[in-house]
PDB file of C-alpha atoms and ligand atoms in Angstrom:
ATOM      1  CA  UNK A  27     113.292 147.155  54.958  1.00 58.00           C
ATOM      2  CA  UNK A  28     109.746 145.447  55.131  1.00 71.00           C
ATOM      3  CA  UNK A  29     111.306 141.837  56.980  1.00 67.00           C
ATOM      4  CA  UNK A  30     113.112 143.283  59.756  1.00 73.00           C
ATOM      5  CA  UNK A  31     112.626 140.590  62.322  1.00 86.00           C
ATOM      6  CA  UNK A  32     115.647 137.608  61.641  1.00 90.00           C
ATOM      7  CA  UNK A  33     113.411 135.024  62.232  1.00 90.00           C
ATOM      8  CA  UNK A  34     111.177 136.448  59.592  1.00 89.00           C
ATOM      9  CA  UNK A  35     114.322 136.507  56.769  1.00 91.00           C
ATOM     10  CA  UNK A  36     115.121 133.168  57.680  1.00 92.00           C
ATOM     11  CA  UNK A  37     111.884 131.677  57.323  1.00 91.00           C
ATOM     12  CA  UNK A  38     111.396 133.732  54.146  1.00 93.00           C
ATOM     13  CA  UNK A  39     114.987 132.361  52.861  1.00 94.00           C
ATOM     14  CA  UNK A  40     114.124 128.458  53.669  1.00 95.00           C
ATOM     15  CA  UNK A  41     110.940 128.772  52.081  1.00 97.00           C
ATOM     16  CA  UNK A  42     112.450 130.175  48.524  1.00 97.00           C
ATOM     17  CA  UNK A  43     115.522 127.688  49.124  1.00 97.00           C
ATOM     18  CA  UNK A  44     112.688 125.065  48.903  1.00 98.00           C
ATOM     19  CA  UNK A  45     110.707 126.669  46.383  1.00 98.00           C
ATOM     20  CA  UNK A  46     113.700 127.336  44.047  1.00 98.00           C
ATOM     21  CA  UNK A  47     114.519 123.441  44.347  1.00 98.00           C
ATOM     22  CA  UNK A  48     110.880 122.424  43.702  1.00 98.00           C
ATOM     23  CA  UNK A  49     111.075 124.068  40.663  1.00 98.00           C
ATOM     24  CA  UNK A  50     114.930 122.993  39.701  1.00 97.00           C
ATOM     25  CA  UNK A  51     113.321 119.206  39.684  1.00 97.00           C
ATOM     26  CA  UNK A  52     109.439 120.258  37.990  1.00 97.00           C
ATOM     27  CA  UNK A  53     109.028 118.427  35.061  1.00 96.00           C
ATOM     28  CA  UNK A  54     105.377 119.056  34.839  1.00 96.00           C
ATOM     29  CA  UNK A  55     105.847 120.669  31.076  1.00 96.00           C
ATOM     30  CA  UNK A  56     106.834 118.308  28.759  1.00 94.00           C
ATOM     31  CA  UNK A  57     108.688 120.225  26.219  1.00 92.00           C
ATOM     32  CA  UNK A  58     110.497 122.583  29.150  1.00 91.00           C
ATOM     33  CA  UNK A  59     111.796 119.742  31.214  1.00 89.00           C
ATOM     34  CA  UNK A  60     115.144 120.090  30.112  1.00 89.00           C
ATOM     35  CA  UNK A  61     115.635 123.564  30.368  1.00 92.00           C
ATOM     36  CA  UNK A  62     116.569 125.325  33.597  1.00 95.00           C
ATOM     37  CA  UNK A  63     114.089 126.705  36.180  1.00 97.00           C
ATOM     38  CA  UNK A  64     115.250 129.975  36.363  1.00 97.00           C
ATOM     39  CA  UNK A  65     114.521 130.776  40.092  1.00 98.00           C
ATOM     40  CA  UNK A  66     117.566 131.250  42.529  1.00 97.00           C
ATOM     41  CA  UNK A  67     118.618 134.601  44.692  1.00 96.00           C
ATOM     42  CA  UNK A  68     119.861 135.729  41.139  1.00 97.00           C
ATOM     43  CA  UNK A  69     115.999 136.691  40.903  1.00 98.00           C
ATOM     44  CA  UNK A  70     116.824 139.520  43.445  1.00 97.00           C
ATOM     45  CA  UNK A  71     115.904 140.477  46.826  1.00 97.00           C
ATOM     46  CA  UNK A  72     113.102 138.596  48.408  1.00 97.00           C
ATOM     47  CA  UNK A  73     112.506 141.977  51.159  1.00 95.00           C
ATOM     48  CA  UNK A  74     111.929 143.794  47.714  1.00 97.00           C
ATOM     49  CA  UNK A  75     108.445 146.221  47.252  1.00 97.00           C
ATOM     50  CA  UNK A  76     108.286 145.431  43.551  1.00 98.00           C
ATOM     51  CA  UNK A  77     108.352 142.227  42.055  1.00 98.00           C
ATOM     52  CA  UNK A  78     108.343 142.506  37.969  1.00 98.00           C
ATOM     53  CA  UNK A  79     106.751 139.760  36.571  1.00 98.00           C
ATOM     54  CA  UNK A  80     107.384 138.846  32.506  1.00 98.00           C
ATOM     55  CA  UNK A  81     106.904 136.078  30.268  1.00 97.00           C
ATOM     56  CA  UNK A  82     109.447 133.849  30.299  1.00 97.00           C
ATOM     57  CA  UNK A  83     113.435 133.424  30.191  1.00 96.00           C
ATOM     58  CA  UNK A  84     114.250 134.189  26.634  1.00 91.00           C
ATOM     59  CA  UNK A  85     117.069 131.642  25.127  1.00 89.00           C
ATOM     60  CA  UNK A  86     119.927 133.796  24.588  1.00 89.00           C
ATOM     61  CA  UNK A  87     118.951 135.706  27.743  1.00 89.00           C
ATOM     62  CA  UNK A  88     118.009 133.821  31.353  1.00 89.00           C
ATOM     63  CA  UNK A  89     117.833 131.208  29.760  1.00 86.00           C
ATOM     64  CA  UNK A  90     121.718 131.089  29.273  1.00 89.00           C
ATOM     65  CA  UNK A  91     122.627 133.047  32.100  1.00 94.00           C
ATOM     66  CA  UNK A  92     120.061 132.109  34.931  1.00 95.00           C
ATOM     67  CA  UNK A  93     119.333 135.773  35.283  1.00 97.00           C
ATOM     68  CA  UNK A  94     116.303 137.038  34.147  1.00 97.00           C
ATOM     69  CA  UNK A  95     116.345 139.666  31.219  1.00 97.00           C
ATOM     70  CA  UNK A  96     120.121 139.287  31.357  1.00 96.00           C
ATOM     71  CA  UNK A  97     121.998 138.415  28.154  1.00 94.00           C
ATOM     72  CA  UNK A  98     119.563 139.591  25.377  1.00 95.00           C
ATOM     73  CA  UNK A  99     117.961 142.477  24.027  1.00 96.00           C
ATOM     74  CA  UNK A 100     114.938 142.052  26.169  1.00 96.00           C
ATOM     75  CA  UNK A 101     116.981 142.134  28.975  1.00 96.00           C
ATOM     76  CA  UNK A 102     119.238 145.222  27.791  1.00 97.00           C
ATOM     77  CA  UNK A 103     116.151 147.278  27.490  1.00 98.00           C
ATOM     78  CA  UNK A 104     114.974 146.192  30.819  1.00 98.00           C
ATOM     79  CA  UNK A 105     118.569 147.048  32.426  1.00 98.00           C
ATOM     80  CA  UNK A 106     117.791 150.552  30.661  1.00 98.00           C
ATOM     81  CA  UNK A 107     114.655 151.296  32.317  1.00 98.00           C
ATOM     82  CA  UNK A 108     114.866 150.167  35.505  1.00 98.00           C
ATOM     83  CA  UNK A 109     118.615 152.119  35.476  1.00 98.00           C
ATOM     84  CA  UNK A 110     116.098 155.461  34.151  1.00 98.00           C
ATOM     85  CA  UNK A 111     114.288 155.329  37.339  1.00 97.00           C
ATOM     86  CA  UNK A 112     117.793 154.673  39.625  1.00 97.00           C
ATOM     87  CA  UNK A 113     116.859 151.217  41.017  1.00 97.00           C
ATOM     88  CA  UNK A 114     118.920 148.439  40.813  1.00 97.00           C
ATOM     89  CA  UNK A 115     118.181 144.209  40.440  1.00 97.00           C
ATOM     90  CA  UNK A 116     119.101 143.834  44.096  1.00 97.00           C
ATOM     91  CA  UNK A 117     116.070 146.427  45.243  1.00 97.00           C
ATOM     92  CA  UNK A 118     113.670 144.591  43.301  1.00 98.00           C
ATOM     93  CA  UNK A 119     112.880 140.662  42.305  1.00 98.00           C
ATOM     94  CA  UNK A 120     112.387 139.573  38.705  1.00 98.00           C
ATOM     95  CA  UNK A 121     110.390 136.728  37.624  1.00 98.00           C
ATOM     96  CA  UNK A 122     108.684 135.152  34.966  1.00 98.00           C
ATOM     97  CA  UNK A 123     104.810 133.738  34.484  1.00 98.00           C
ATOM     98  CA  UNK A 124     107.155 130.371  33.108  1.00 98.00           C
ATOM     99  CA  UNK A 125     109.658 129.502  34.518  1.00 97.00           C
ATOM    100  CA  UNK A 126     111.739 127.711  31.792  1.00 96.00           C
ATOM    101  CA  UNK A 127     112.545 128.715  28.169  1.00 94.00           C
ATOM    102  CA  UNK A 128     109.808 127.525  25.959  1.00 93.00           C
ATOM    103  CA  UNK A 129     111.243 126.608  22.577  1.00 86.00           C
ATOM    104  CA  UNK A 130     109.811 125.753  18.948  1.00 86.00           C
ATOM    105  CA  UNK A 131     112.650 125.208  16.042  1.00 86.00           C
ATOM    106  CA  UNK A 132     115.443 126.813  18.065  1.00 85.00           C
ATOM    107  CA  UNK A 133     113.533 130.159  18.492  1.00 89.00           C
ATOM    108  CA  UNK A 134     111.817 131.513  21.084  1.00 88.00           C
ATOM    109  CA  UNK A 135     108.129 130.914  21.626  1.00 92.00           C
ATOM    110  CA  UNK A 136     105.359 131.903  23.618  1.00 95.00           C
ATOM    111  CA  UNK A 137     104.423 129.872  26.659  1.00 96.00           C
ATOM    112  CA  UNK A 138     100.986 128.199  25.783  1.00 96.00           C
ATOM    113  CA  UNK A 139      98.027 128.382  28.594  1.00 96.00           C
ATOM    114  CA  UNK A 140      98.961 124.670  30.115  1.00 97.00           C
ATOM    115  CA  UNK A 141     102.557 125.519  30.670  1.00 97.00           C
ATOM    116  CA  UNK A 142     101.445 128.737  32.540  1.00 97.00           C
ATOM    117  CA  UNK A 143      98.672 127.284  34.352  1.00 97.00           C
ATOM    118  CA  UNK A 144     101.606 124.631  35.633  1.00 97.00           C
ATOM    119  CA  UNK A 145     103.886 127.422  36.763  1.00 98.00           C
ATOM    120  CA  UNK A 146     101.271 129.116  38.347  1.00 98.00           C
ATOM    121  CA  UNK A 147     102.342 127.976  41.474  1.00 98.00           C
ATOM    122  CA  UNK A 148     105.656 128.968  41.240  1.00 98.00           C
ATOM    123  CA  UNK A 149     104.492 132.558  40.494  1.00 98.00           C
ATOM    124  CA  UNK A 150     101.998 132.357  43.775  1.00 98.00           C
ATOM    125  CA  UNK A 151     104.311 131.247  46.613  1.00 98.00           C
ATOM    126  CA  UNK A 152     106.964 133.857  44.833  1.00 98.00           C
ATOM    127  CA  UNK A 153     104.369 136.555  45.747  1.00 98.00           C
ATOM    128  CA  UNK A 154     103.261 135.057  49.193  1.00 98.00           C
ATOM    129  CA  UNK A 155     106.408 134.639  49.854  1.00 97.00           C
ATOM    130  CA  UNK A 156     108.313 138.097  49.024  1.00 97.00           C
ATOM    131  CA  UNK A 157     104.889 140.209  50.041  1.00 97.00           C
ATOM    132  CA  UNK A 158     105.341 142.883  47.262  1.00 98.00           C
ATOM    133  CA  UNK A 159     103.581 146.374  47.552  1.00 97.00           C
ATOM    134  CA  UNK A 160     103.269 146.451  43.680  1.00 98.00           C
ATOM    135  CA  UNK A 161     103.192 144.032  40.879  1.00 98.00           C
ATOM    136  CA  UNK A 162     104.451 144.887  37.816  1.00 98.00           C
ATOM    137  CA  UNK A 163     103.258 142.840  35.119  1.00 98.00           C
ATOM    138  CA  UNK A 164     105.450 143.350  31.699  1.00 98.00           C
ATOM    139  CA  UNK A 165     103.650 141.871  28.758  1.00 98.00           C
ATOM    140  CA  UNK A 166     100.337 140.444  27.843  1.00 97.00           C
ATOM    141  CA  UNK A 167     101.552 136.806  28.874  1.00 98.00           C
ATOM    142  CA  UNK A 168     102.492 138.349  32.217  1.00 98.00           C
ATOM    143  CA  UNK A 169      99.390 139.986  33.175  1.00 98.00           C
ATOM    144  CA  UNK A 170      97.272 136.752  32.225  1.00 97.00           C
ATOM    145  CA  UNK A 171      98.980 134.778  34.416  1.00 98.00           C
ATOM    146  CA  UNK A 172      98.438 137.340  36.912  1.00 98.00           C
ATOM    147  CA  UNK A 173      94.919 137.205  36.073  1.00 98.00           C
ATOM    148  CA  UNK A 174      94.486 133.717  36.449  1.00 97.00           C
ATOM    149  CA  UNK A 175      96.153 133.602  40.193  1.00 97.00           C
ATOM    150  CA  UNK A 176      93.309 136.583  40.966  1.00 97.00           C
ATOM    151  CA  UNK A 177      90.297 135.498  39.342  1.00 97.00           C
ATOM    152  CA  UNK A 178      90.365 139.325  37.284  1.00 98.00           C
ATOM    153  CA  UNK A 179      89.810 139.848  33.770  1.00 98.00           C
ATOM    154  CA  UNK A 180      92.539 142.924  33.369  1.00 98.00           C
ATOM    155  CA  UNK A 181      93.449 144.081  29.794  1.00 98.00           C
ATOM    156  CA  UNK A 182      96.414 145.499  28.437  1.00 98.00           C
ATOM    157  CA  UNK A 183      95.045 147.986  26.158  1.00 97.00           C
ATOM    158  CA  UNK A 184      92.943 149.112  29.345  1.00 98.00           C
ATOM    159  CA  UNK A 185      94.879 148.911  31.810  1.00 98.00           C
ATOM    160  CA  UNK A 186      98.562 150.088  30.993  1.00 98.00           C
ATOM    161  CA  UNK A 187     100.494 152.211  33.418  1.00 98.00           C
ATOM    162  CA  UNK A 188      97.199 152.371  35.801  1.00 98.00           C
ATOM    163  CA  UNK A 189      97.636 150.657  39.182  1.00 98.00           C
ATOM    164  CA  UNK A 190      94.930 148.455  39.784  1.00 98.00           C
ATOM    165  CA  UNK A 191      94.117 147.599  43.491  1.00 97.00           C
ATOM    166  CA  UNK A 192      94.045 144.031  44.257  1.00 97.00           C
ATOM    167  CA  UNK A 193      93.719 142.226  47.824  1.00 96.00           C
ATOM    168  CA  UNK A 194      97.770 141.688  48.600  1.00 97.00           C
ATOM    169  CA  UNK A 195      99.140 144.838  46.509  1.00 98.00           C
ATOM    170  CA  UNK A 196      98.750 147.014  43.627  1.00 98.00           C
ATOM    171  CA  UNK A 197      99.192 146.086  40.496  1.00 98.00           C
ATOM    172  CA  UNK A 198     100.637 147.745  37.544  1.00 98.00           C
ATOM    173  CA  UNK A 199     100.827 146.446  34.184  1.00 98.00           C
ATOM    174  CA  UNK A 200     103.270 147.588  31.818  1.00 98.00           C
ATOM    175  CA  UNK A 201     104.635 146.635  28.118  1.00 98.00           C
ATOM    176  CA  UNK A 202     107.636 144.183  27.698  1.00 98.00           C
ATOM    177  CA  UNK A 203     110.610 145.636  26.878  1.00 98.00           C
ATOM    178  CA  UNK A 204     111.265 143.262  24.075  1.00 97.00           C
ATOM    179  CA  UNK A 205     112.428 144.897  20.460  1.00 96.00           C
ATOM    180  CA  UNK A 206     109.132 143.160  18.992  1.00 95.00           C
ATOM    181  CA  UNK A 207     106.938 145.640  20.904  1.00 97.00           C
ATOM    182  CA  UNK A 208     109.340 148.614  21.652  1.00 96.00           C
ATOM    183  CA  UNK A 209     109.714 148.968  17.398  1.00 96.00           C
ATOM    184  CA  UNK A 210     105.949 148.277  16.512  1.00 95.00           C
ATOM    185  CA  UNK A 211     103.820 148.843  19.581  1.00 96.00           C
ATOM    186  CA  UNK A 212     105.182 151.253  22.590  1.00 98.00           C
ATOM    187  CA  UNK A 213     108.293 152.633  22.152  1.00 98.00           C
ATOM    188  CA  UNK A 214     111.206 152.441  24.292  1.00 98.00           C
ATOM    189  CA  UNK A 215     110.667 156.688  25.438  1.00 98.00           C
ATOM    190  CA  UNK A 216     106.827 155.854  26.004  1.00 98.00           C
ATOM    191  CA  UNK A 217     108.463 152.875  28.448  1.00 98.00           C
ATOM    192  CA  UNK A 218     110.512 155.106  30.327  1.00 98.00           C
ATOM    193  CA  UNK A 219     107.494 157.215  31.115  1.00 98.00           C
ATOM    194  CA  UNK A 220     105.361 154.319  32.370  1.00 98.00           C
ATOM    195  CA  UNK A 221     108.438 152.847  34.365  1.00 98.00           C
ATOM    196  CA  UNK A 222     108.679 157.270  35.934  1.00 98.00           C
ATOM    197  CA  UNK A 223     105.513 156.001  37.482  1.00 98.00           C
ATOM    198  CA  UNK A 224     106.222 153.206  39.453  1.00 98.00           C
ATOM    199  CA  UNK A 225     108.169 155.125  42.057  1.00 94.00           C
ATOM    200  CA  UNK A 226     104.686 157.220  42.911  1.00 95.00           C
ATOM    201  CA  UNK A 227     102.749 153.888  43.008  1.00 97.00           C
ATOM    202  CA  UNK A 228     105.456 152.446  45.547  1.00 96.00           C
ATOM    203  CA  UNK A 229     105.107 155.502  47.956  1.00 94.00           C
ATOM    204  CA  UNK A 230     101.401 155.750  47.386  1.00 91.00           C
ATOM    205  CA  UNK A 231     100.903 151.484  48.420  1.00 77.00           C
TER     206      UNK A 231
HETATM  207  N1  URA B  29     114.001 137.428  29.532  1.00 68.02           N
HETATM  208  C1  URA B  29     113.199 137.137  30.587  1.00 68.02           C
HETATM  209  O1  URA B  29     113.648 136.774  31.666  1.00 68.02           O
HETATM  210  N2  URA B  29     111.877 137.248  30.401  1.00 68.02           N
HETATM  211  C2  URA B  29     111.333 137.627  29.265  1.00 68.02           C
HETATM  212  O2  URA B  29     110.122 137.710  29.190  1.00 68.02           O
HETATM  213  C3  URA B  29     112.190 137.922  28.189  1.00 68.02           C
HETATM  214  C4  URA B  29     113.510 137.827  28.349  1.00 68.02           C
END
């Protein structure tokens, strides 16, 4: 338990009640402000060591259900790994770099730089506020957010599965568990081997 003092919970509670309602009424992005912020307790535990952070609520996933990776294949291959190394949603918190579902024709589609820039303060006072040991960026999207809020130039390619040390915790970048790049780029038993390590980086922070 990292906030053991009540005071400390409560303050930490208020201050993602507010946060969670900031974003609930951002409009900043104009082709997201009618889909949901998806930031509530459903996110997980705000005393968590590892925050995951991925791209952004898919449509038939948080999007729908206000959980993130809940609902779609994304999230069913999430559920698997974090299940493979025995933690549960409620030990960690799950965001994403955006915070609403970006959409082009009906389908899914990748946040573009302005849209993440905007929820880049969403993503910061998330952090500040939960204190994390380790970061756990899933996705190329995720880890350039990341990048931007630290001023680093990290690459996936580089960089995947090695924790990086950074001023408020370690950071560990990691695939997304979508289909698209468990079928054609790291499979889903190469995943569960990079997720085996996140334990060790937890104890070692
Ligand atoms: N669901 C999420 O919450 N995030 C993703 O990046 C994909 C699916």
């Amino acid at each position: 338990m990292k906030a053991n003092n009540r005071l400390v919970v409560e303050v930490m509670n208020n201050s993602f009640r507010q946060l969670a309602k900031k974003a609930a009424s951002c409009r900043l992005c104009p082709d997201l402000a009618d889909q949901p912020a998806v930031l509530s307790s459903a996110n997980g535990s705000l005393d968590a060591n590892i925050v995951f952070i991925a791209e952004a609520p898919g449509r038939f996933g948080a999007g729908r259900t206000g959980v993130p990776f809940q609902g779609d294949r994304s999230g069913d291959n999430f559920e698997i790994l974090l299940k493979h190394i025995g933690l549960t949603r409620s030990e960690v918190f799950i965001t994403n770099a955006v915070l609403c579902n970006p959409l082009a024709d009906g389908n899914n589609r990748r946040p573009v730089a302005q849209e993440i820039k905007n929820c880049s303060t969403f993503l910061k006072k998330s952090l500040d506020i939960i204190q994390p040991k380790v970061v756990v960026t899933l996705g190329t999207v995720a880890l350039s957010a990341l990048n931007q809020l630290l001023g680093t130039r990290f690459q996936l390619s580089q960089n995947v599965a090695k924790p990086l040390a950074t001023e408020n915790f370690i950071l560990f970048p990691l695939y997304h568990p979508s289909p698209r790049v468990t079928n054609w780029k790291r499979p889903l038993a190469q995943q569960k081997k990079d997720f085996k390590k996140i334990r060790g980086v937890v104890s070692a922070g």
